[in-house]
Amino acid sequence: MKKDTPKYIVSGITALGGLLFGYDIGIMSSIQQMEHYNAYFNYPDALTTGIIVSSLTIGCFVGSLLSGPLADRFSRKLTIVLGAMVCTAGAAITYGSINRAMLISGRFINGVSIGFLSSVVPMYQSETSPPASRGRMVSLQQWAITWGIFIAFGIDYGCSYIPSARQFRLPLGLQIVPSIALLCTMAFMPFSPRWLVAHDHISDARQVLGRLRTYGHASAPEVAEELRLIHQTIAYERENKSSSYWELLKFPNRRRTLLGCGMQFMQQFTGINTLMLYAPTIFRDMGFGSVQSIALFQAINGLVNVSLTVPAIIWIDKWGRRRTLLIGTVLIITFYMILALLMRSYTALTDANSHETVIINMSARNLGIVSIIMIYLVVASFAFSWGPCGWLIPSEIFPTHLRAKANSLTTGTNWISNFVVTLTSPVLLEAIGWKLFMAYSIIMAGNFVIIYLFLPETKNMTLEEMDILFMDTVWAFNAPWMPSWMPVPKKTRALLNSGVAAHLETGTAHNANPIVAAHQ
């Protein structure tokens, strides 16, 4: 077995939680356009559609807030298992829905499970991964999300040809398959070594680190060193720091809380879920009316999302988080502006010519095709940047004693923002059309400024070293790989360059944090 195989197995299996997440997000997009769905549920209007779709996100918000205490008390692993069990129940209810209330209830229950999984899976992956590949391991979660969306779009396309209620029931029911797969495979996954240390299972933590790092050799020096650093840091936090939610609002954690919640908020206001959930409405408004053509365009949309997440998995630990986000943001701004102008031109062309000619029809169709390409380019830009980084950064910046609670809070921010976007998008698309995407481009310009000024680089750092990075200044320019003309605290630069060994040498006292002691 190759040395890296265990970490890929662990991160890959738990990423099934991301696949469930993506499937639940994507499955309703094309179903909304299906004739049998609309006839069965009495042709929902834009507001009702928003409520049906966004009921999932309200459940996700509730689930994410519950996930923190559960993950601390019962472990990251068992919280993921619970999420899979709840998702199985929700899938059964949505499959058997006989009215709108039952459909909304089933999607809410599914949402609770996705709230558990979206909060705990990245945290579990982060805590079981070595620093040099943590970005890649957590990015597998985002890749699984894109696969879930793509599979949902593909199933919607295939089922669009079914001439009965199974046209929408089959896609809703099939989400039970990955939930059962996750439920069964998690039985063979290890507990998080940091959770084990925090609950005084030191021997078990050593065995897990041995399995994940050194072919099962728990006595290897690198395992002992990593275990010592984890144990000393957790021991310091236990004796000197509170683990309440209130602690997240105090210095020095306040900055991390604002960044973590801000990342999740900004990720949703990239408008990605407007494109994923309501792109069929845009396709229809651009002159592509058949259910099959809309479902096919959505399947291509999902494929673009899957494909362009791969560069992040391969290179994010080399590129770094900041550079990836800044490049992705610039591209999204550009493509949104072009999309808005194209949609405006299409509306002006069709409104000004009630007596359509062949030439006008061809011009409108060409504008529609280019608009669809712009949608794909926005999705592609999101897929390699905000998609993985939006989940990666909150999962790695918090101290161990607060990580579960912090992730529940940041993920809750994601879902309440998602709810607002999901609920309002169909209404806004109907009311202002192309102006919505111009607004997204302006919001993304604000995101660029925030990332540039306040987000430091975290690549190649251990989770325990994050205390140094967030100790000195609120500005982003406190990492040694920033350009020399940026203000970097000299002590922080020296400590980050010195490596873990120096921290261990200076922080061995029983009541001293090995990282903070080195800083002092």
Coordinates of C-alpha atoms in Angstrom, one line a residue:
M1 CA 0.0 0.0 0.0
K2 CA 1.3 3.4 -0.9
K3 CA 1.9 5.8 2.0
D4 CA -0.8 8.3 0.8
T5 CA -3.4 5.6 0.2
P6 CA -5.0 5.7 3.8
K7 CA -5.6 9.5 3.8
Y8 CA -7.2 9.3 0.3
I9 CA -9.4 6.4 1.4
V10 CA -10.5 8.3 4.6
S11 CA -11.1 11.6 2.8
G12 CA -12.7 9.9 -0.2
I13 CA -15.2 7.9 1.8
T14 CA -16.3 10.8 4.0
A15 CA -16.6 12.9 0.8
L16 CA -19.8 10.8 0.1
G17 CA -21.3 13.3 2.5
G18 CA -20.5 16.0 -0.1
L19 CA -22.0 13.9 -2.8
L20 CA -25.3 13.8 -0.8
F21 CA -25.0 17.6 -0.4
G22 CA -24.6 18.2 -4.1
Y23 CA -27.3 15.8 -5.1
D24 CA -29.9 17.5 -2.8
I25 CA -28.9 20.9 -4.2
G26 CA -29.0 19.8 -7.8
I27 CA -32.0 17.5 -8.0
M28 CA -34.7 20.2 -7.9
S29 CA -33.4 22.4 -10.7
S30 CA -34.7 20.5 -13.7
I31 CA -37.6 18.9 -11.7
Q32 CA -39.1 22.3 -11.5
Q33 CA -39.5 22.3 -15.3
M34 CA -41.1 18.8 -15.5
E35 CA -44.7 18.7 -16.6
H36 CA -45.7 15.9 -14.3
Y37 CA -44.1 17.6 -11.3
N38 CA -45.9 20.9 -12.0
A39 CA -49.3 19.1 -12.7
Y40 CA -49.0 17.0 -9.5
F41 CA -48.2 19.9 -7.2
N42 CA -50.6 22.3 -8.9
Y43 CA -48.2 24.5 -10.8
P44 CA -46.3 26.3 -8.0
D45 CA -45.7 30.0 -8.6
A46 CA -42.3 31.7 -8.2
L47 CA -42.6 32.3 -4.4
T48 CA -43.9 28.7 -3.7
T49 CA -41.1 27.3 -5.8
G50 CA -38.6 29.4 -3.7
I51 CA -40.2 28.0 -0.5
I52 CA -40.0 24.3 -1.8
V53 CA -36.4 24.7 -2.9
S54 CA -35.2 26.7 0.1
S55 CA -36.8 24.4 2.7
L56 CA -33.7 22.3 2.3
T57 CA -31.5 25.2 3.3
I58 CA -33.5 26.0 6.4
G59 CA -33.0 22.4 7.5
C60 CA -29.3 22.7 6.7
F61 CA -29.1 25.8 8.9
V62 CA -30.7 23.9 11.8
G63 CA -28.5 20.8 11.2
S64 CA -25.3 22.9 11.1
L65 CA -26.0 24.6 14.4
L66 CA -26.7 21.2 16.0
S67 CA -23.6 19.6 14.5
G68 CA -21.0 21.5 16.8
P69 CA -22.1 20.1 20.2
L70 CA -22.8 16.7 18.6
A71 CA -19.3 16.5 17.0
D72 CA -17.6 17.5 20.3
R73 CA -19.6 15.1 22.4
F74 CA -20.1 12.0 20.2
S75 CA -17.2 12.5 17.7
R76 CA -16.9 13.7 14.2
K77 CA -17.3 10.2 12.9
L78 CA -20.5 9.4 14.6
T79 CA -22.1 12.7 13.7
I80 CA -21.4 11.8 10.0
V81 CA -23.1 8.5 10.6
L82 CA -26.1 10.3 12.2
G83 CA -26.3 12.6 9.1
A84 CA -26.4 9.6 6.8
M85 CA -29.3 8.0 8.8
V86 CA -31.3 11.2 8.8
C87 CA -30.8 11.7 5.1
T88 CA -32.1 8.2 4.4
A89 CA -35.3 9.1 6.3
G90 CA -35.7 12.4 4.4
A91 CA -35.2 10.7 1.0
A92 CA -38.0 8.2 1.8
I93 CA -40.4 11.1 2.7
T94 CA -39.6 13.2 -0.4
Y95 CA -40.0 10.1 -2.7
G96 CA -43.5 9.4 -1.2
S97 CA -44.7 13.0 -1.1
I98 CA -48.4 13.4 -1.9
N99 CA -48.6 17.2 -1.4
R100 CA -46.5 20.3 -1.1
A101 CA -46.3 20.1 2.7
M102 CA -44.9 16.6 2.6
L103 CA -42.4 17.5 0.0
I104 CA -41.3 20.6 2.0
S105 CA -41.0 18.5 5.2
G106 CA -38.9 15.8 3.4
R107 CA -36.6 18.4 2.0
F108 CA -36.3 20.0 5.5
I109 CA -35.3 16.7 7.0
N110 CA -32.8 16.1 4.2
G111 CA -31.5 19.6 5.0
V112 CA -30.8 18.7 8.6
S113 CA -28.7 15.8 7.5
I114 CA -26.8 18.0 5.0
G115 CA -26.2 20.5 7.8
F116 CA -24.5 17.8 9.8
L117 CA -22.4 16.6 6.9
S118 CA -21.5 20.0 5.4
S119 CA -20.1 21.1 8.8
V120 CA -18.5 18.0 10.1
V121 CA -17.0 16.3 6.9
P122 CA -14.5 19.1 6.1
M123 CA -13.5 19.4 9.7
Y124 CA -13.0 15.6 9.9
Q125 CA -10.9 15.6 6.7
S126 CA -8.9 18.6 7.9
E127 CA -8.1 16.9 11.3
T128 CA -7.1 13.6 9.7
S129 CA -4.9 15.1 6.9
P130 CA -1.2 16.1 7.0
P131 CA -0.5 19.9 6.5
A132 CA 1.1 19.5 3.1
S133 CA -2.0 17.9 1.5
R134 CA -4.8 19.3 3.7
G135 CA -6.1 21.5 0.9
R136 CA -6.3 18.6 -1.5
M137 CA -8.0 16.3 1.0
V138 CA -10.7 18.9 2.0
S139 CA -11.1 19.8 -1.7
L140 CA -12.3 16.3 -2.3
Q141 CA -15.4 17.3 -0.4
Q142 CA -16.1 20.1 -2.9
W143 CA -15.4 17.7 -5.8
A144 CA -17.9 15.2 -4.4
I145 CA -20.4 18.1 -4.1
T146 CA -19.9 18.8 -7.8
W147 CA -20.3 15.1 -8.6
G148 CA -23.5 15.0 -6.7
I149 CA -24.9 18.0 -8.6
F150 CA -23.8 16.5 -11.9
I151 CA -25.3 13.1 -11.1
A152 CA -28.6 14.8 -10.1
F153 CA -28.6 16.8 -13.4
G154 CA -27.9 13.6 -15.4
I155 CA -30.7 11.7 -13.6
D156 CA -33.1 14.6 -14.2
Y157 CA -32.2 14.5 -17.9
G158 CA -32.7 10.7 -18.2
C159 CA -36.0 10.8 -16.2
S160 CA -37.4 13.7 -18.3
Y161 CA -38.4 11.1 -20.9
I162 CA -40.5 9.1 -18.4
P163 CA -44.3 9.8 -19.2
S164 CA -45.5 9.5 -15.6
A165 CA -45.0 10.7 -12.0
R166 CA -41.9 8.6 -11.9
Q167 CA -40.4 11.4 -13.9
F168 CA -39.8 13.4 -10.7
R169 CA -40.2 10.7 -8.0
L170 CA -37.3 8.6 -9.2
P171 CA -34.7 11.4 -8.9
L172 CA -36.1 12.3 -5.5
G173 CA -35.8 8.7 -4.2
L174 CA -32.4 7.8 -5.6
Q175 CA -30.6 10.0 -3.1
I176 CA -31.1 7.1 -0.6
V177 CA -28.3 5.1 -2.4
P178 CA -25.3 7.4 -1.5
S179 CA -26.8 7.9 2.1
I180 CA -26.8 4.1 2.7
A181 CA -23.3 3.8 1.1
L182 CA -22.0 6.5 3.5
L183 CA -23.7 4.8 6.5
C184 CA -22.1 1.5 5.8
T185 CA -18.6 2.6 4.9
M186 CA -18.2 5.0 7.9
A187 CA -18.1 2.0 10.2
F188 CA -14.6 1.3 8.9
M189 CA -13.3 4.8 9.2
P190 CA -11.1 6.0 12.1
F191 CA -12.0 8.6 14.7
S192 CA -10.3 12.0 14.3
P193 CA -7.0 11.8 16.2
R194 CA -7.5 15.3 17.6
W195 CA -10.9 14.3 18.9
L196 CA -9.4 11.2 20.5
V197 CA -6.6 13.3 22.2
A198 CA -9.2 15.8 23.4
H199 CA -11.1 12.9 25.1
D200 CA -7.9 11.3 26.5
H201 CA -7.7 8.4 24.2
I202 CA -4.0 8.9 23.6
S203 CA -3.2 5.3 22.6
D204 CA -6.0 5.2 20.1
A205 CA -4.9 8.5 18.6
R206 CA -1.4 7.1 18.2
Q207 CA -2.7 4.1 16.3
V208 CA -4.9 6.3 14.1
L209 CA -1.9 8.6 13.2
G210 CA 0.2 5.5 12.5
R211 CA -2.4 4.2 10.1
L212 CA -2.8 7.6 8.4
R213 CA 0.9 8.6 8.2
T214 CA 3.3 5.6 8.4
Y215 CA 1.8 2.4 7.1
G216 CA 0.4 1.5 10.6
H217 CA 3.8 2.0 12.4
A218 CA 2.4 3.9 15.5
S219 CA 5.9 4.0 17.0
A220 CA 7.4 6.0 14.2
P221 CA 9.2 9.3 15.3
E222 CA 7.0 11.5 13.1
V223 CA 3.9 10.0 14.7
A224 CA 5.3 10.7 18.2
E225 CA 6.2 14.3 17.2
E226 CA 2.8 15.1 15.7
L227 CA 1.0 13.4 18.7
R228 CA 3.1 15.4 21.1
L229 CA 2.3 18.7 19.5
I230 CA -1.5 17.9 19.4
H231 CA -1.5 16.8 23.0
Q232 CA 0.4 19.8 24.3
T233 CA -1.8 22.2 22.4
I234 CA -5.0 20.6 23.6
A235 CA -3.7 20.3 27.2
Y236 CA -3.0 24.0 27.1
E237 CA -6.4 24.9 25.7
R238 CA -8.2 22.7 28.2
E239 CA -6.5 24.4 31.2
N240 CA -6.4 27.9 30.0
K241 CA -9.3 28.5 27.5
S242 CA -13.0 28.2 27.5
S243 CA -14.7 26.2 24.7
S244 CA -18.0 28.1 24.8
Y245 CA -19.5 29.8 21.8
W246 CA -18.9 33.1 23.5
E247 CA -15.1 32.5 23.2
L248 CA -15.5 32.8 19.4
L249 CA -16.3 36.5 19.8
K250 CA -13.3 37.3 22.0
F251 CA -9.7 38.1 20.9
P252 CA -7.9 36.5 19.3
N253 CA -10.6 34.2 17.9
R254 CA -12.9 37.1 16.8
R255 CA -10.9 37.7 13.7
R256 CA -11.1 34.0 12.7
T257 CA -14.8 33.9 13.4
L258 CA -15.4 36.9 11.1
L259 CA -13.2 35.4 8.4
G260 CA -14.8 31.9 8.6
C261 CA -18.4 33.3 8.6
G262 CA -17.4 35.8 6.0
M263 CA -16.0 33.1 3.7
Q264 CA -19.2 31.2 3.8
F265 CA -21.4 34.3 3.3
M266 CA -19.3 35.5 0.4
Q267 CA -19.3 32.0 -1.2
Q268 CA -23.1 32.1 -1.4
F269 CA -23.2 35.6 -2.7
T270 CA -21.1 34.6 -5.7
G271 CA -24.6 33.6 -7.0
I272 CA -23.6 30.0 -7.7
N273 CA -26.8 28.6 -6.4
T274 CA -28.8 31.0 -8.5
L275 CA -27.0 29.4 -11.5
M276 CA -27.2 25.8 -10.2
L277 CA -30.9 25.9 -9.2
Y278 CA -32.4 28.4 -11.5
A279 CA -30.3 28.1 -14.7
P280 CA -33.2 26.2 -16.3
T281 CA -35.4 29.3 -15.9
I282 CA -32.7 31.3 -17.7
F283 CA -32.4 28.7 -20.4
R284 CA -36.2 28.8 -20.9
D285 CA -36.2 32.7 -21.0
M286 CA -33.4 32.6 -23.6
G287 CA -35.6 30.6 -26.0
F288 CA -34.8 27.0 -25.1
G289 CA -38.1 25.7 -24.0
S290 CA -38.2 21.9 -24.1
V291 CA -37.7 19.9 -20.9
Q292 CA -35.1 17.7 -22.6
S293 CA -33.0 20.6 -23.9
I294 CA -33.0 22.3 -20.5
A295 CA -32.1 19.1 -18.7
L296 CA -29.2 18.6 -21.2
F297 CA -27.9 22.1 -20.7
Q298 CA -28.0 21.5 -16.9
A299 CA -26.1 18.2 -17.3
I300 CA -23.4 20.1 -19.2
N301 CA -23.4 22.7 -16.4
G302 CA -22.8 20.0 -13.9
L303 CA -20.0 18.5 -15.9
V304 CA -18.2 21.8 -16.1
N305 CA -18.5 22.1 -12.3
V306 CA -17.0 18.6 -11.8
S307 CA -14.2 19.1 -14.3
L308 CA -13.0 22.5 -13.1
T309 CA -12.8 21.4 -9.5
V310 CA -10.0 19.0 -10.4
P311 CA -7.3 21.8 -10.8
A312 CA -8.0 22.9 -7.2
I313 CA -7.6 19.3 -5.9
I314 CA -4.3 18.9 -7.7
W315 CA -2.7 22.4 -7.1
I316 CA -4.4 24.2 -4.3
D317 CA -1.6 23.3 -1.8
K318 CA 0.9 24.7 -4.3
W319 CA -1.1 27.8 -5.4
G320 CA -2.3 28.7 -2.0
R321 CA -5.7 29.8 -0.9
R322 CA -5.3 33.6 -1.4
R323 CA -4.1 33.4 -5.0
T324 CA -6.7 30.9 -6.0
L325 CA -9.6 33.0 -4.6
L326 CA -8.3 36.3 -6.1
I327 CA -8.0 34.8 -9.6
G328 CA -11.3 33.1 -9.4
T329 CA -13.0 36.3 -8.2
V330 CA -11.7 38.4 -11.1
L331 CA -12.9 35.8 -13.6
I332 CA -16.4 35.6 -12.0
I333 CA -16.7 39.4 -12.1
T334 CA -15.8 39.5 -15.8
F335 CA -18.1 36.7 -16.9
Y336 CA -21.1 38.0 -14.8
M337 CA -20.8 41.4 -16.5
I338 CA -20.7 39.9 -19.9
L339 CA -23.7 37.6 -19.1
A340 CA -25.7 40.6 -17.8
L341 CA -25.0 42.6 -21.0
L342 CA -25.9 39.6 -23.2
M343 CA -29.2 39.1 -21.4
R344 CA -30.0 42.8 -21.6
S345 CA -29.4 42.7 -25.4
Y346 CA -31.5 39.6 -25.8
T347 CA -34.4 41.2 -23.9
A348 CA -34.1 44.4 -25.9
L349 CA -34.0 42.5 -29.2
T350 CA -37.1 40.3 -28.5
D351 CA -39.1 43.1 -26.9
A352 CA -38.5 45.6 -29.8
N353 CA -39.6 43.1 -32.4
S354 CA -43.0 41.5 -31.8
H355 CA -43.1 40.5 -35.5
E356 CA -40.1 38.2 -35.5
T357 CA -38.2 37.4 -38.7
V358 CA -35.8 34.6 -39.4
I359 CA -32.9 37.0 -38.9
I360 CA -34.1 38.2 -35.6
N361 CA -34.7 34.7 -34.4
M362 CA -31.1 33.7 -35.4
S363 CA -29.7 36.8 -33.6
A364 CA -31.7 36.0 -30.4
R365 CA -30.6 32.4 -30.6
N366 CA -27.0 33.3 -30.9
L367 CA -27.3 35.6 -27.9
G368 CA -28.9 32.8 -26.0
I369 CA -26.1 30.4 -26.8
V370 CA -23.3 32.8 -25.8
S371 CA -25.2 33.6 -22.6
I372 CA -25.2 29.9 -21.7
I373 CA -21.5 29.8 -22.4
M374 CA -21.0 32.7 -19.9
I375 CA -23.0 30.7 -17.3
Y376 CA -20.6 27.8 -17.8
L377 CA -17.6 30.1 -17.5
V378 CA -18.9 31.5 -14.2
V379 CA -19.5 28.0 -12.9
A380 CA -16.0 27.0 -14.0
S381 CA -14.4 30.0 -12.2
F382 CA -16.3 29.2 -9.0
A383 CA -15.4 25.5 -9.2
F384 CA -11.6 25.9 -8.8
S385 CA -11.7 28.8 -6.4
W386 CA -14.7 29.7 -4.2
G387 CA -16.1 26.1 -4.3
P388 CA -13.2 24.4 -2.4
C389 CA -11.8 27.4 -0.5
G390 CA -15.2 28.3 0.9
W391 CA -15.1 25.0 2.9
L392 CA -11.4 24.6 3.3
I393 CA -10.5 27.8 5.1
P394 CA -13.1 27.7 7.9
S395 CA -12.2 24.0 8.5
E396 CA -8.5 24.8 9.2
I397 CA -8.2 28.2 10.9
F398 CA -9.8 27.5 14.3
P399 CA -8.1 26.0 17.4
T400 CA -9.1 22.4 18.3
H401 CA -11.2 23.2 21.4
L402 CA -13.4 25.5 19.3
R403 CA -13.2 23.9 15.9
A404 CA -16.5 22.0 16.0
K405 CA -18.5 24.9 17.4
A406 CA -16.8 27.3 15.0
N407 CA -17.6 25.1 12.0
S408 CA -21.2 24.8 13.0
L409 CA -21.4 28.6 13.2
T410 CA -19.6 29.2 9.9
T411 CA -21.6 26.5 8.1
G412 CA -24.8 28.0 9.6
T413 CA -23.8 31.3 8.0
N414 CA -23.5 29.5 4.7
W415 CA -26.9 28.0 4.9
I416 CA -28.8 31.1 6.1
S417 CA -27.1 33.0 3.2
N418 CA -28.0 30.1 0.9
F419 CA -31.6 30.3 2.1
V420 CA -31.8 34.0 1.2
V421 CA -30.3 33.4 -2.2
T422 CA -32.5 30.4 -3.0
L423 CA -35.7 32.0 -1.8
T424 CA -35.2 35.3 -3.6
S425 CA -33.6 34.2 -6.8
P426 CA -36.8 33.1 -8.7
V427 CA -38.5 36.3 -7.7
L428 CA -35.6 38.5 -8.6
L429 CA -35.0 36.8 -11.9
E430 CA -38.7 37.4 -12.7
A431 CA -38.6 41.0 -11.6
I432 CA -35.2 42.4 -12.7
G433 CA -33.7 39.7 -14.9
W434 CA -30.2 40.6 -16.1
K435 CA -29.7 43.2 -13.4
L436 CA -29.4 40.4 -10.8
F437 CA -26.1 39.3 -12.4
M438 CA -24.8 42.8 -12.6
A439 CA -25.5 43.0 -8.9
Y440 CA -23.5 39.8 -8.3
S441 CA -20.5 41.2 -10.2
I442 CA -20.6 44.3 -7.9
I443 CA -20.8 42.0 -4.8
M444 CA -17.8 40.0 -6.1
A445 CA -15.8 43.2 -6.4
G446 CA -16.4 43.7 -2.7
N447 CA -15.4 40.1 -2.0
F448 CA -12.1 40.7 -3.9
V449 CA -11.2 43.7 -1.6
I450 CA -12.0 41.7 1.6
I451 CA -10.0 38.7 0.5
Y452 CA -7.0 40.8 -0.5
L453 CA -6.9 42.8 2.7
F454 CA -7.9 40.4 5.4
L455 CA -7.3 36.7 4.4
P456 CA -3.8 35.4 5.2
E457 CA -2.3 32.4 3.5
T458 CA -2.6 29.1 5.4
K459 CA -1.0 26.6 3.0
N460 CA 1.5 24.1 4.4
M461 CA 0.8 25.1 8.0
T462 CA -0.2 22.6 10.8
L463 CA -3.6 23.2 12.4
E464 CA -1.7 24.0 15.6
E465 CA 0.4 26.8 13.9
M466 CA -2.8 28.8 13.1
D467 CA -2.5 30.5 16.5
I468 CA 0.7 32.2 15.3
L469 CA -0.8 33.4 12.0
F470 CA -3.8 35.1 13.7
M471 CA -2.0 36.5 16.6
D472 CA -0.5 39.8 15.4
T473 CA -2.7 41.8 13.0
V474 CA -6.1 41.8 11.3
W475 CA -4.4 42.3 7.9
A476 CA -3.6 39.6 5.5
F477 CA 0.0 40.5 5.1
N478 CA 1.5 38.4 7.9
A479 CA 2.7 35.3 6.1
P480 CA 6.3 34.8 5.0
W481 CA 5.5 34.1 1.3
M482 CA 3.9 37.6 0.9
P483 CA 6.0 40.1 -1.2
S484 CA 8.7 41.8 0.8
W485 CA 7.2 45.3 0.5
M486 CA 4.1 44.2 2.5
P487 CA 4.2 44.7 6.3
V488 CA 5.0 41.4 8.0
P489 CA 5.6 41.1 11.7
K490 CA 9.2 39.9 12.0
K491 CA 8.6 37.6 14.9
T492 CA 5.7 35.9 13.1
R493 CA 7.8 35.5 10.0
A494 CA 10.6 33.9 11.9
L495 CA 8.3 31.5 13.8
L496 CA 6.5 30.3 10.7
N497 CA 9.8 29.7 9.0
S498 CA 11.3 27.9 11.9
G499 CA 9.0 24.8 11.7
V500 CA 7.3 22.7 14.3
A501 CA 10.5 21.4 15.8
A502 CA 11.3 24.9 17.2
H503 CA 7.9 25.1 18.7
L504 CA 8.2 21.8 20.4
E505 CA 11.6 22.7 21.8
T506 CA 10.3 25.9 23.4
G507 CA 6.9 24.8 24.4
T508 CA 7.2 21.6 26.5
A509 CA 6.0 23.0 29.8
H510 CA 2.8 21.4 31.1
N511 CA 0.8 24.6 31.2
A512 CA 2.3 26.3 28.1
N513 CA 0.9 26.2 24.6
P514 CA 3.8 25.0 22.4
I515 CA 2.9 27.5 19.7
V516 CA 2.1 30.5 21.8
A517 CA 5.2 29.8 24.0
A518 CA 7.4 30.0 21.0
H519 CA 5.8 33.3 20.0
Q520 CA 6.4 34.7 23.5

